[in-house]
Short mmCIF file of C-alpha atoms in Angstrom, two decimals:
data_model
loop_
_atom_site.label_atom_id
_atom_site.label_comp_id
_atom_site.label_asym_id
_atom_site.label_seq_id
_atom_site.Cartn_x
_atom_site.Cartn_y
_atom_site.Cartn_z
CA MET A 1083 78.30 62.31 -70.61
CA TYR A 1084 75.29 61.09 -68.64
CA PRO A 1085 77.26 58.73 -66.41
CA ARG A 1086 79.53 61.61 -65.44
CA VAL A 1087 76.58 63.86 -64.57
CA ILE A 1088 75.01 61.15 -62.44
CA ALA A 1089 78.30 60.54 -60.65
CA LEU A 1090 78.74 64.23 -60.00
CA PHE A 1091 75.23 64.51 -58.55
CA LEU A 1092 75.85 61.58 -56.20
CA PHE A 1093 79.12 63.12 -55.11
CA ILE A 1094 77.47 66.48 -54.27
CA PHE A 1095 74.64 64.79 -52.38
CA ALA A 1096 77.05 62.64 -50.33
CA SER A 1097 79.34 65.50 -49.47
CA GLY A 1098 76.34 67.66 -48.45
CA ALA A 1099 75.06 64.94 -46.14
CA LEU A 1100 78.46 64.56 -44.47
CA GLN A 1101 78.73 68.29 -44.02
CA ALA A 1102 75.27 68.42 -42.44
CA ASN A 1103 76.15 65.66 -39.98
CA ASP A 1104 79.28 67.51 -38.89
CA ALA A 1105 77.44 70.81 -38.28
CA ALA A 1106 74.05 69.50 -37.11
CA VAL A 1107 74.59 70.60 -33.54
CA GLU A 1108 75.96 74.06 -34.32
CA MET A 1109 74.28 75.26 -37.50
CA PRO A 1110 70.72 75.35 -38.85
CA LEU A 1111 69.73 73.32 -41.84
CA ARG A 1112 71.42 74.79 -44.97
CA PHE A 1113 71.09 73.99 -48.66
CA ASP A 1114 73.94 75.27 -50.83
CA PRO A 1115 73.98 73.81 -54.36
CA ALA A 1116 77.46 73.52 -55.92
CA SER A 1117 78.37 75.81 -58.73
CA THR A 1118 79.84 72.94 -60.70
CA PHE A 1119 76.44 71.25 -60.72
CA GLY A 1120 74.85 74.41 -62.14
CA GLU A 1121 77.52 74.70 -64.72
CA ALA A 1122 77.20 71.05 -65.63
CA VAL A 1123 73.49 71.37 -66.41
CA GLY A 1124 73.87 74.80 -67.93
CA LEU A 1125 72.00 76.76 -65.20
CA GLN A 1126 72.95 79.74 -63.15
CA ALA A 1127 73.58 78.79 -59.53
CA PRO A 1128 70.82 80.15 -57.17
CA GLN A 1129 71.63 82.10 -54.04
CA ALA A 1130 71.99 80.12 -50.81
CA PHE A 1131 68.95 80.05 -48.44
CA GLU A 1132 68.33 78.72 -44.93
CA ILE A 1133 65.45 76.83 -43.30
CA ARG A 1134 65.40 77.61 -39.58
CA GLU A 1135 63.43 75.60 -37.03
CA GLN A 1136 60.49 77.58 -35.58
CA HIS A 1137 59.48 77.41 -31.87
CA VAL A 1138 56.36 79.67 -31.94
CA ARG A 1139 53.51 78.03 -29.94
CA VAL A 1140 50.05 78.66 -31.36
CA PRO A 1141 47.46 79.16 -28.55
CA THR A 1142 44.75 76.50 -28.61
CA VAL A 1143 41.77 75.58 -26.44
CA ASP A 1144 41.64 71.95 -25.45
CA LEU A 1145 37.98 71.30 -24.70
CA THR A 1146 38.77 67.81 -23.47
CA VAL A 1147 40.56 69.20 -20.39
CA GLU A 1148 38.39 70.57 -17.59
CA PRO A 1149 39.46 74.14 -16.72
CA ASP A 1150 40.54 75.00 -13.17
CA ASP A 1151 38.69 78.32 -13.23
CA LEU A 1152 34.89 78.34 -13.21
CA TRP A 1153 34.75 81.55 -15.26
CA GLU A 1154 36.57 79.79 -18.10
CA ARG A 1155 34.09 76.93 -17.90
CA ILE A 1156 31.25 79.44 -18.18
CA ARG A 1157 32.86 81.11 -21.22
CA ARG A 1158 33.16 77.79 -23.01
CA GLY A 1159 29.44 77.19 -22.62
CA PHE A 1160 28.25 80.51 -24.09
CA ALA A 1161 25.70 79.55 -26.74
CA MET A 1162 23.23 82.43 -27.10
CA PRO A 1163 23.41 84.82 -30.04
CA ASP A 1164 24.89 88.15 -29.00
CA LEU A 1165 22.72 91.24 -28.79
CA ASN A 1166 24.41 94.38 -30.12
CA THR A 1167 22.36 97.46 -29.31
CA ASP A 1168 22.89 100.83 -27.71
CA LEU A 1169 21.17 99.58 -24.56
CA VAL A 1170 23.87 96.92 -24.15
CA THR A 1171 26.54 99.64 -24.30
CA ASP A 1172 24.54 101.70 -21.82
CA ARG A 1173 24.40 98.80 -19.32
CA GLN A 1174 28.12 98.07 -19.75
CA ILE A 1175 28.91 101.65 -18.81
CA TYR A 1176 26.51 101.37 -15.87
CA TYR A 1177 28.25 98.28 -14.47
CA ILE A 1178 31.86 99.35 -14.98
CA ASN A 1179 31.10 102.69 -13.30
CA ARG A 1180 30.06 100.74 -10.19
CA PRO A 1181 33.01 98.43 -9.54
CA ALA A 1182 32.20 97.98 -5.83
CA ALA A 1183 28.66 96.80 -6.56
CA LEU A 1184 29.90 94.53 -9.34
CA ARG A 1185 32.54 93.07 -7.03
CA GLN A 1186 29.89 92.38 -4.39
CA ILE A 1187 27.70 90.56 -6.94
CA PHE A 1188 30.59 88.36 -8.09
CA THR A 1189 31.60 87.63 -4.48
CA ARG A 1190 28.07 86.54 -3.55
CA GLY A 1191 27.89 84.40 -6.67
CA GLN A 1192 30.91 82.32 -5.64
CA ARG A 1193 28.67 80.22 -3.38
CA TYR A 1194 26.08 79.36 -6.01
CA LEU A 1195 27.67 79.55 -9.47
CA TYR A 1196 29.17 76.06 -9.59
CA HIS A 1197 25.85 74.39 -8.80
CA ILE A 1198 24.00 76.50 -11.40
CA VAL A 1199 26.61 75.88 -14.13
CA ASP A 1200 26.60 72.17 -13.36
CA GLU A 1201 22.80 72.03 -13.75
CA LEU A 1202 22.90 74.03 -16.99
CA GLU A 1203 25.47 71.73 -18.56
CA ARG A 1204 23.55 68.66 -17.43
CA ARG A 1205 20.49 69.98 -19.26
CA GLY A 1206 22.44 71.20 -22.31
CA MET A 1207 21.46 74.84 -21.74
CA PRO A 1208 23.59 77.95 -22.45
CA THR A 1209 25.83 78.87 -19.54
CA GLU A 1210 24.99 82.57 -19.94
CA LEU A 1211 21.92 81.72 -17.88
CA ALA A 1212 24.20 81.27 -14.85
CA LEU A 1213 24.55 85.07 -14.89
CA LEU A 1214 20.78 85.66 -14.82
CA PRO A 1215 20.57 85.80 -10.98
CA MET A 1216 22.91 88.80 -11.20
CA VAL A 1217 20.16 90.60 -13.10
CA GLU A 1218 17.31 89.25 -11.00
CA SER A 1219 18.59 89.49 -7.44
CA ALA A 1220 22.29 90.44 -7.52
CA PHE A 1221 22.83 86.89 -6.16
CA ASN A 1222 21.02 87.77 -2.93
CA PRO A 1223 18.77 84.81 -2.01
CA MET A 1224 16.87 86.95 0.51
CA ALA A 1225 15.91 89.57 -2.10
CA LEU A 1226 12.20 90.45 -2.09
CA SER A 1227 10.63 92.68 -4.72
CA SER A 1228 7.58 94.94 -4.43
CA ALA A 1229 5.63 92.26 -6.34
CA GLN A 1230 6.60 89.74 -3.60
CA ALA A 1231 9.04 87.95 -5.91
CA SER A 1232 11.65 86.22 -3.77
CA GLY A 1233 14.97 84.38 -4.00
CA LEU A 1234 17.88 84.22 -6.44
CA TRP A 1235 15.50 83.66 -9.37
CA GLN A 1236 12.72 85.98 -8.09
CA PHE A 1237 9.68 83.71 -8.16
CA ILE A 1238 6.33 85.27 -7.26
CA PRO A 1239 4.19 83.09 -4.95
CA SER A 1240 1.82 81.81 -7.65
CA THR A 1241 4.56 80.80 -10.09
CA GLY A 1242 6.48 79.20 -7.24
CA LYS A 1243 3.49 77.03 -6.41
CA SER A 1244 3.10 76.10 -10.08
CA TYR A 1245 6.64 74.72 -9.98
CA ASN A 1246 6.16 72.91 -6.64
CA LEU A 1247 8.15 75.33 -4.51
CA GLU A 1248 6.84 74.85 -0.98
CA GLN A 1249 5.87 77.99 0.91
CA ASN A 1250 4.70 77.74 4.50
CA TRP A 1251 5.47 78.99 8.01
CA TRP A 1252 8.69 76.98 8.21
CA VAL A 1253 10.22 77.16 4.73
CA ASP A 1254 10.07 79.15 1.51
CA GLU A 1255 11.65 77.14 -1.29
CA ARG A 1256 11.64 80.15 -3.57
CA ARG A 1257 14.72 81.15 -1.54
CA ASP A 1258 16.19 77.65 -1.46
CA VAL A 1259 19.18 77.59 -3.83
CA ILE A 1260 18.78 74.01 -5.09
CA ALA A 1261 14.98 73.90 -5.34
CA SER A 1262 14.62 77.35 -6.94
CA THR A 1263 17.39 76.67 -9.47
CA ASN A 1264 15.66 73.49 -10.63
CA ALA A 1265 12.35 75.33 -10.92
CA ALA A 1266 13.89 78.29 -12.77
CA LEU A 1267 15.65 76.08 -15.32
CA ASP A 1268 12.45 74.06 -15.83
CA TYR A 1269 10.60 77.30 -16.49
CA LEU A 1270 13.27 78.63 -18.86
CA GLN A 1271 13.25 75.39 -20.83
CA THR A 1272 9.47 75.57 -21.14
CA ILE A 1273 9.35 79.13 -22.45
CA TYR A 1274 12.31 78.52 -24.79
CA GLU A 1275 10.48 75.59 -26.37
CA MET A 1276 7.45 77.86 -26.65
CA HIS A 1277 9.25 80.66 -28.56
CA GLY A 1278 12.32 78.89 -30.02
CA ASP A 1279 14.42 81.96 -29.20
CA TRP A 1280 16.47 82.60 -26.05
CA HIS A 1281 15.99 86.37 -26.11
CA LEU A 1282 12.22 85.94 -26.27
CA ALA A 1283 12.44 83.30 -23.54
CA LEU A 1284 14.28 85.75 -21.29
CA ALA A 1285 11.74 88.47 -22.04
CA SER A 1286 9.00 85.98 -21.10
CA TYR A 1287 10.78 85.21 -17.83
CA ASN A 1288 10.57 88.89 -16.94
CA TRP A 1289 7.31 89.96 -18.59
CA GLY A 1290 5.33 86.74 -18.96
CA GLU A 1291 5.11 84.33 -21.87
CA GLY A 1292 1.58 85.44 -22.71
CA ALA A 1293 2.54 89.10 -22.99
CA VAL A 1294 5.54 88.29 -25.19
CA GLY A 1295 3.43 86.02 -27.38
CA ARG A 1296 0.89 88.80 -27.93
CA ALA A 1297 3.66 91.31 -28.75
CA VAL A 1298 5.15 88.90 -31.31
CA SER A 1299 1.73 88.27 -32.91
CA LYS A 1300 1.07 92.00 -33.08
CA ASN A 1301 4.36 92.64 -34.92
CA ARG A 1302 3.78 89.69 -37.24
CA ALA A 1303 0.32 90.95 -38.15
CA ALA A 1304 1.75 94.40 -38.90
CA GLY A 1305 4.55 92.96 -41.03
CA LEU A 1306 7.22 94.04 -38.56
CA PRO A 1307 10.24 92.03 -37.32
CA THR A 1308 9.47 89.75 -34.39
CA GLU A 1309 12.93 89.72 -32.78
CA TYR A 1310 13.29 90.82 -29.18
CA GLN A 1311 14.69 94.29 -29.88
CA HIS A 1312 11.78 95.14 -32.22
CA LEU A 1313 8.94 94.36 -29.81
CA ASN A 1314 6.89 96.94 -27.95
CA MET A 1315 7.46 96.13 -24.28
CA PRO A 1316 7.75 97.75 -20.84
CA GLY A 1317 10.95 99.57 -19.96
CA GLU A 1318 12.08 96.96 -17.44
CA THR A 1319 11.83 94.18 -20.03
CA ARG A 1320 13.52 96.32 -22.68
CA TYR A 1321 16.57 96.62 -20.42
CA TYR A 1322 16.41 93.01 -19.22
CA VAL A 1323 18.30 91.17 -21.97
CA PRO A 1324 20.80 94.05 -22.48
CA LYS A 1325 21.73 93.72 -18.79
CA LEU A 1326 22.49 90.04 -19.23
CA GLN A 1327 24.41 90.71 -22.45
CA ALA A 1328 26.48 93.42 -20.74
CA LEU A 1329 27.42 91.04 -17.92
CA LYS A 1330 28.23 88.34 -20.47
CA ASN A 1331 30.59 90.73 -22.29
CA ILE A 1332 32.31 91.66 -19.03
CA VAL A 1333 32.79 88.01 -18.04
CA ALA A 1334 33.99 87.12 -21.56
CA GLN A 1335 36.71 89.82 -21.61
CA PRO A 1336 37.12 91.36 -18.14
CA GLU A 1337 40.53 92.84 -18.99
CA LEU A 1338 38.90 94.87 -21.78
CA PHE A 1339 36.73 96.63 -19.18
CA GLY A 1340 39.41 96.91 -16.50
CA ILE A 1341 37.59 94.38 -14.30
CA THR A 1342 39.29 91.63 -12.29
CA LEU A 1343 37.02 88.66 -11.66
CA PRO A 1344 37.48 86.85 -8.33
CA HIS A 1345 38.97 83.40 -8.77
CA ILE A 1346 36.31 80.72 -8.41
CA PRO A 1347 37.65 77.14 -8.36
CA ASN A 1348 35.88 74.75 -10.69
CA ARG A 1349 34.67 72.44 -7.93
CA PRO A 1350 31.56 72.20 -5.74
CA TYR A 1351 31.24 74.92 -3.13
CA PHE A 1352 28.61 73.15 -1.03
CA VAL A 1353 27.08 69.74 -0.44
CA THR A 1354 23.77 68.61 1.06
CA VAL A 1355 23.74 66.36 4.10
CA GLU A 1356 20.80 64.61 5.71
CA SER A 1357 20.42 64.49 9.48
CA ARG A 1358 17.88 62.54 11.50
CA VAL A 1359 18.93 64.45 14.61
CA ALA A 1360 16.90 67.59 15.35
CA LEU A 1361 19.05 70.57 14.46
CA ASP A 1362 18.87 74.33 14.43
CA LEU A 1363 20.94 76.63 12.25
CA ALA A 1364 23.12 77.94 15.07
CA THR A 1365 24.01 74.41 16.20
CA ALA A 1366 24.62 73.34 12.60
CA ALA A 1367 27.07 76.20 12.19
CA ARG A 1368 28.88 75.14 15.35
CA LEU A 1369 29.08 71.50 14.21
CA ALA A 1370 30.33 72.53 10.78
CA GLU A 1371 32.87 74.90 12.34
CA THR A 1372 31.44 77.61 10.09
CA PRO A 1373 30.11 81.13 10.85
CA VAL A 1374 26.35 81.33 11.27
CA ASP A 1375 26.14 83.91 8.47
CA GLU A 1376 27.63 81.40 6.03
CA ILE A 1377 25.14 78.71 7.05
CA LEU A 1378 22.30 81.20 6.61
CA ALA A 1379 23.57 82.11 3.13
CA LEU A 1380 23.63 78.44 2.11
CA ASN A 1381 20.25 77.64 3.69
CA PRO A 1382 18.12 80.72 2.92
CA GLY A 1383 15.00 78.60 2.38
CA TYR A 1384 14.52 78.11 6.11
CA LYS A 1385 12.38 80.84 7.64
CA ARG A 1386 12.92 79.86 11.27
CA PRO A 1387 16.02 79.28 13.43
CA VAL A 1388 14.93 75.65 13.89
CA LEU A 1389 14.70 73.16 11.03
CA PRO A 1390 11.29 71.50 10.54
CA THR A 1391 10.90 68.30 12.52
CA ASN A 1392 8.94 66.30 9.92
CA GLY A 1393 11.26 63.50 8.82
CA SER A 1394 14.96 63.88 7.99
CA GLN A 1395 16.42 67.34 7.76
CA SER A 1396 18.40 68.54 4.74
CA LEU A 1397 21.20 70.94 5.45
CA VAL A 1398 23.58 72.62 3.02
CA ILE A 1399 27.12 73.10 4.33
CA PRO A 1400 30.45 74.09 2.71
CA ALA A 1401 32.07 71.16 0.90
CA SER A 1402 35.32 71.73 2.78
CA LYS A 1403 33.54 71.23 6.13
CA VAL A 1404 31.73 67.96 5.47
CA GLU A 1405 34.18 65.75 7.31
CA ALA A 1406 34.29 67.98 10.39
CA PHE A 1407 30.49 68.26 10.41
CA LEU A 1408 29.90 64.50 10.29
CA ILE A 1409 32.42 63.86 13.07
CA ASN A 1410 30.91 66.54 15.30
CA LEU A 1411 27.37 65.40 14.51
CA SER A 1412 28.16 61.87 15.68
CA ARG A 1413 29.18 63.34 19.05
CA HIS A 1414 26.33 65.84 19.27
CA ASP A 1415 24.00 65.78 22.26
CA PRO A 1416 20.53 67.01 21.16
CA ALA A 1417 19.96 68.46 24.64
CA SER A 1418 22.74 70.99 23.99
CA ALA A 1419 20.99 72.54 21.00
CA SER A 1420 20.83 76.33 20.85
CA TRP A 1421 17.24 76.47 19.59
CA ARG A 1422 14.61 73.76 19.74
CA THR A 1423 10.92 73.10 19.32
CA TYR A 1424 8.37 72.13 21.96
CA GLU A 1425 4.95 70.62 21.30
CA LEU A 1426 2.19 71.48 23.75
CA ARG A 1427 0.76 68.52 25.64
CA ASP A 1428 -2.90 67.81 26.27
CA GLY A 1429 -4.36 70.44 28.57
CA GLU A 1430 -1.15 72.45 28.61
CA GLY A 1431 -1.16 76.16 27.95
CA LEU A 1432 1.59 78.54 26.89
CA GLU A 1433 2.13 79.88 30.41
CA SER A 1434 2.64 76.42 31.91
CA ALA A 1435 4.92 75.49 29.01
CA ALA A 1436 6.97 78.62 29.63
CA ASP A 1437 7.39 77.63 33.29
CA ARG A 1438 8.47 74.15 32.27
CA LEU A 1439 11.00 75.53 29.78
CA GLY A 1440 12.37 78.18 32.14
CA ILE A 1441 11.47 81.17 29.99
CA SER A 1442 9.03 84.01 30.43
CA ALA A 1443 5.67 83.66 28.71
CA THR A 1444 6.12 87.11 27.17
CA ARG A 1445 9.42 86.12 25.54
CA LEU A 1446 7.95 82.83 24.35
CA ARG A 1447 5.03 84.62 22.73
CA GLN A 1448 7.36 87.15 21.14
CA VAL A 1449 9.61 84.64 19.39
CA ASN A 1450 6.58 82.71 18.14
CA GLY A 1451 4.74 85.70 16.74
CA LEU A 1452 1.83 85.27 19.16
CA SER A 1453 -0.17 88.22 20.45
CA PRO A 1454 -1.13 88.35 24.15
CA ARG A 1455 -4.71 87.43 23.19
CA ALA A 1456 -3.83 84.49 20.90
CA ARG A 1457 -5.10 81.06 21.92
CA ILE A 1458 -3.19 77.86 21.16
CA GLY A 1459 -3.99 74.27 22.04
CA SER A 1460 -2.37 70.85 22.41
CA GLY A 1461 -0.14 69.79 19.54
CA TYR A 1462 0.93 73.35 18.76
CA THR A 1463 4.69 73.58 18.08
CA LEU A 1464 6.54 76.37 19.86
CA ILE A 1465 10.00 77.69 19.04
CA VAL A 1466 12.12 77.80 22.19
CA PRO A 1467 14.77 80.53 21.88
CA SER A 1468 18.46 80.34 22.56
CA GLU A 1469 20.01 82.10 25.51
CA SER A 1470 23.09 83.01 23.47
CA GLU A 1471 23.20 86.73 22.79
CA GLY A 1472 25.11 86.24 19.53
CA ASP A 1473 22.57 83.72 18.21
CA ARG A 1474 19.68 85.98 19.11
CA ILE A 1475 21.17 88.88 17.17
CA THR A 1476 22.23 86.84 14.12
CA LEU A 1477 18.97 84.91 13.80
CA ALA A 1478 16.65 87.79 14.69
CA ASN A 1479 15.42 88.07 11.09
CA LEU A 1480 14.21 84.46 11.25
CA LEU A 1481 11.80 85.09 14.10
CA PRO A 1482 8.15 85.11 13.01
CA THR A 1483 5.94 88.15 13.07
CA LYS A 1484 2.80 86.06 12.59
CA PRO A 1485 1.91 82.78 14.32
CA GLN A 1486 1.92 79.47 12.53
CA ALA A 1487 -1.27 77.68 11.58
CA GLY A 1488 -3.18 76.48 14.61
CA ALA A 1489 -3.12 79.70 16.62
CA VAL A 1490 -6.52 81.35 17.05
CA GLU A 1491 -6.50 85.11 17.25
CA PRO A 1492 -9.65 86.53 18.93
CA PRO A 1493 -11.54 88.87 16.63
CA PRO A 1494 -10.86 92.55 17.23
CA PRO A 1495 -13.58 94.64 18.89
CA ARG A 1496 -16.33 95.55 16.44
CA THR A 1497 -17.40 99.09 15.87
CA LEU A 1498 -21.07 99.57 15.07
CA ILE A 1499 -22.68 102.73 13.74
CA GLN A 1500 -25.77 103.70 15.71
CA ARG A 1501 -28.09 106.02 13.78
CA THR A 1502 -30.87 107.95 15.44
CA VAL A 1503 -33.43 110.21 13.76
CA VAL A 1504 -34.09 113.42 15.66
CA ARG A 1505 -35.86 116.68 14.95
CA GLY A 1506 -33.52 119.53 14.17
CA LYS A 1507 -33.85 123.22 15.04
CA ASN A 1508 -35.60 123.94 11.78
CA GLY A 1509 -38.14 121.24 12.52
CA ARG A 1510 -36.79 118.86 9.94
CA PRO A 1511 -35.71 115.35 10.96
CA MET A 1512 -32.04 114.58 10.80
CA VAL A 1513 -29.89 111.49 11.37
CA VAL A 1514 -27.33 111.44 14.17
CA GLU A 1515 -24.61 108.77 14.00
CA ARG A 1516 -22.65 107.41 16.90
CA LYS A 1517 -19.93 104.73 16.98
CA VAL A 1518 -20.50 101.93 19.47
CA THR A 1519 -17.75 99.42 20.32
CA VAL A 1520 -19.00 95.89 20.93
CA GLN A 1521 -16.72 93.28 22.47
CA ASP A 1522 -18.56 90.00 22.14
CA SER A 1523 -17.19 86.51 22.12
CA ALA A 1524 -16.77 84.64 18.88
CA PRO A 1525 -19.24 81.80 19.76
CA ALA A 1526 -21.99 84.26 20.74
CA ARG A 1527 -21.44 86.27 17.60
CA ASP A 1528 -21.47 83.19 15.38
CA LYS A 1529 -24.72 82.05 17.03
CA ALA A 1530 -26.33 85.42 16.47
CA GLU A 1531 -25.14 85.54 12.87
CA LYS A 1532 -26.63 82.12 12.27
CA ALA A 1533 -29.96 83.19 13.77
CA ASP A 1534 -30.04 86.35 11.69
CA LYS A 1535 -28.96 84.73 8.47
CA GLY A 1536 -30.81 86.25 5.58
CA LYS A 1537 -31.78 89.37 7.57
CA PRO A 1538 -29.08 91.95 6.86
CA GLY A 1539 -28.81 94.78 9.31
CA LYS A 1540 -31.33 93.38 11.80
CA ARG A 1541 -28.85 91.83 14.23
CA ALA A 1542 -26.86 95.04 14.57
CA VAL A 1543 -30.02 96.91 15.49
CA GLU A 1544 -31.11 94.27 18.00
CA GLU A 1545 -27.73 94.23 19.70
CA ARG A 1546 -27.92 97.94 20.28
CA GLU A 1547 -31.38 97.52 21.79
CA LYS A 1548 -30.34 94.80 24.28
CA PRO A 1549 -30.39 96.02 27.90
CA SER A 1550 -27.02 96.15 29.61
CA ALA A 1551 -28.48 94.90 32.92
CA LYS A 1552 -31.41 92.80 34.11
CA GLY A 1553 -34.79 94.42 34.27
CA ASN A 1554 -37.13 96.17 31.95
CA ALA A 1555 -34.84 99.08 31.18
CA LYS A 1556 -34.72 99.90 27.49
CA ALA A 1557 -31.75 101.14 25.56
CA ALA A 1558 -31.94 104.14 23.28
CA PRO A 1559 -33.85 103.23 20.14
CA ALA A 1560 -32.07 102.78 16.88
CA THR A 1561 -33.71 102.91 13.51
CA LYS A 1562 -32.83 102.62 9.91
CA ALA A 1563 -31.76 105.79 8.17
CA GLY A 1564 -34.65 107.82 6.87
CA LYS A 1565 -37.34 106.17 9.09
CA PRO A 1566 -38.88 107.69 12.25
CA ALA A 1567 -37.96 106.30 15.63
CA LYS A 1568 -40.55 104.82 17.95
CA ALA A 1569 -39.40 105.61 21.44
CA ASP A 1570 -40.86 105.97 24.90
CA LYS A 1571 -38.17 108.39 25.92
CA PRO A 1572 -36.78 111.48 24.21
CA VAL A 1573 -33.91 110.79 21.86
CA ARG A 1574 -30.74 112.68 22.62
CA GLN A 1575 -29.05 114.50 19.82
CA GLU A 1576 -25.30 114.90 19.61
CA LYS A 1577 -23.53 117.76 21.38
CA ALA A 1578 -24.72 120.63 19.25
CA GLU A 1579 -28.39 119.60 19.36
CA LYS A 1580 -30.83 120.02 22.23
CA PRO A 1581 -32.85 117.00 23.39
CA ALA A 1582 -35.70 116.39 21.02
CA LYS A 1583 -39.30 116.05 22.17
CA SER A 1584 -40.81 112.59 22.39
CA VAL A 1585 -42.92 111.73 19.41
CA SER A 1586 -44.94 108.67 18.71
CA LYS A 1587 -44.70 109.16 15.01
CA ALA A 1588 -42.22 111.42 13.34
CA PRO A 1589 -43.37 113.09 10.14
CA ALA A 1590 -41.96 111.74 6.91
CA PRO A 1591 -38.99 113.76 5.70
CA PRO A 1592 -39.57 116.25 2.90
CA ALA A 1593 -38.73 115.12 -0.59
CA LYS A 1594 -35.61 117.31 -0.76
CA ALA A 1595 -34.17 116.12 2.55
CA LYS A 1596 -31.80 113.20 2.07
CA ALA A 1597 -30.49 110.99 4.82
CA GLU A 1598 -26.71 110.68 5.02
CA PRO A 1599 -25.43 107.43 3.52
CA PRO A 1600 -23.88 104.92 5.95
CA LYS A 1601 -20.12 105.13 6.24
CA ARG A 1602 -18.15 102.06 5.23
CA ARG A 1603 -15.34 100.74 7.40
#
């Protein structure tokens, strides 16, 4: 019996294989056991079933392939824990109800996002931080707060100096995209290592690490949670992290909020070039075949139309214009520059320099922030303006309102208070005050101050007593408040008072009479 069963099984298997080969092209794989086989082994034959080939593609994320879209690259680097609070929902509603403002922020960010993301990944930091300038400055590098915080990352002057951001008459690196980004990421790394929590680090960036540390210690001492959302903090800081979380949620799923993000290619937007040829921003824009506004947006750290002349000059230009810029720079004649600098020679004044440069002295003072009374000497660097009307209008915000170091502004006229004791109608002495304007030269004043050092108030009295012309004529006497005047001539009272009689010694004022206190300027 067994040999027959084995033979039957081989027969069924062979015939099934031949049948499958004949119908492989037309029919799916099919398994149909023969009824005789079921009968032979004493089993009921099962129903026929089919195995069909599936072509459903499961979506996957291949992290080994660099994405073409920068937004996707940012999403892949999200590494902060999410914050889920009512304030986050509130900020999401705020942003999606202002699509024009949100679109403007994203459009501005196209210039700077690649560089920021690249730096974050190089340091191993969460890419959510690339969205922080949206909260700080709306990606406006010229933003200036009431606390004098400036730039994309809103550094105040003192913190900027702590992180080696140069601030002088020519440049403000708090506005420089590359320098300020390096400083901001250094600072964020420092405060993250201090707290070990990104939400607390962000709160410290806005409020100060010391203030956050004290708030955490206070909650810990009271047995309360020390997470960000449980701290007692100012309103601005309380909304700070929710703003960033709301923007993160919008970037993560823009279609969920009905937002369309502008396409940002995952490649550098700008590059830095070094030039040993003196350049100004208007000429650089012409050489790069780029609008001046674009050059200003990429080089916001420069505060003047002309780049500083100390050493080589760094200039940021669009990556797509590098080749054209280098070719045009090799053919550039420095004499054809739109704006330039001029250093005063020995014995040369501003007026003679203006004649040499073919510009009015008034215009030259105006574009250099110099008042008509300001004095400058040899070695002083002047900005020589362009004659192009378009350049003057575009670069008007880069013209100084105050002169650079080296200009000496004469001191303003001093106003002295002359006090004279006179006898009133009721017979009581009274003090009459009168303002006297003194226009003395700085050397004479310094000499007098040196002579009167240690004798407060004496020099002012003596100056009022100096005769205005040669001879023995005496000026009206001036005395300290509350003391009688010794005068050879009657002392005039102000308009409402009649001339007082001459006295050699005025009686001491009664105990109740009080002299008026001197007014402070």
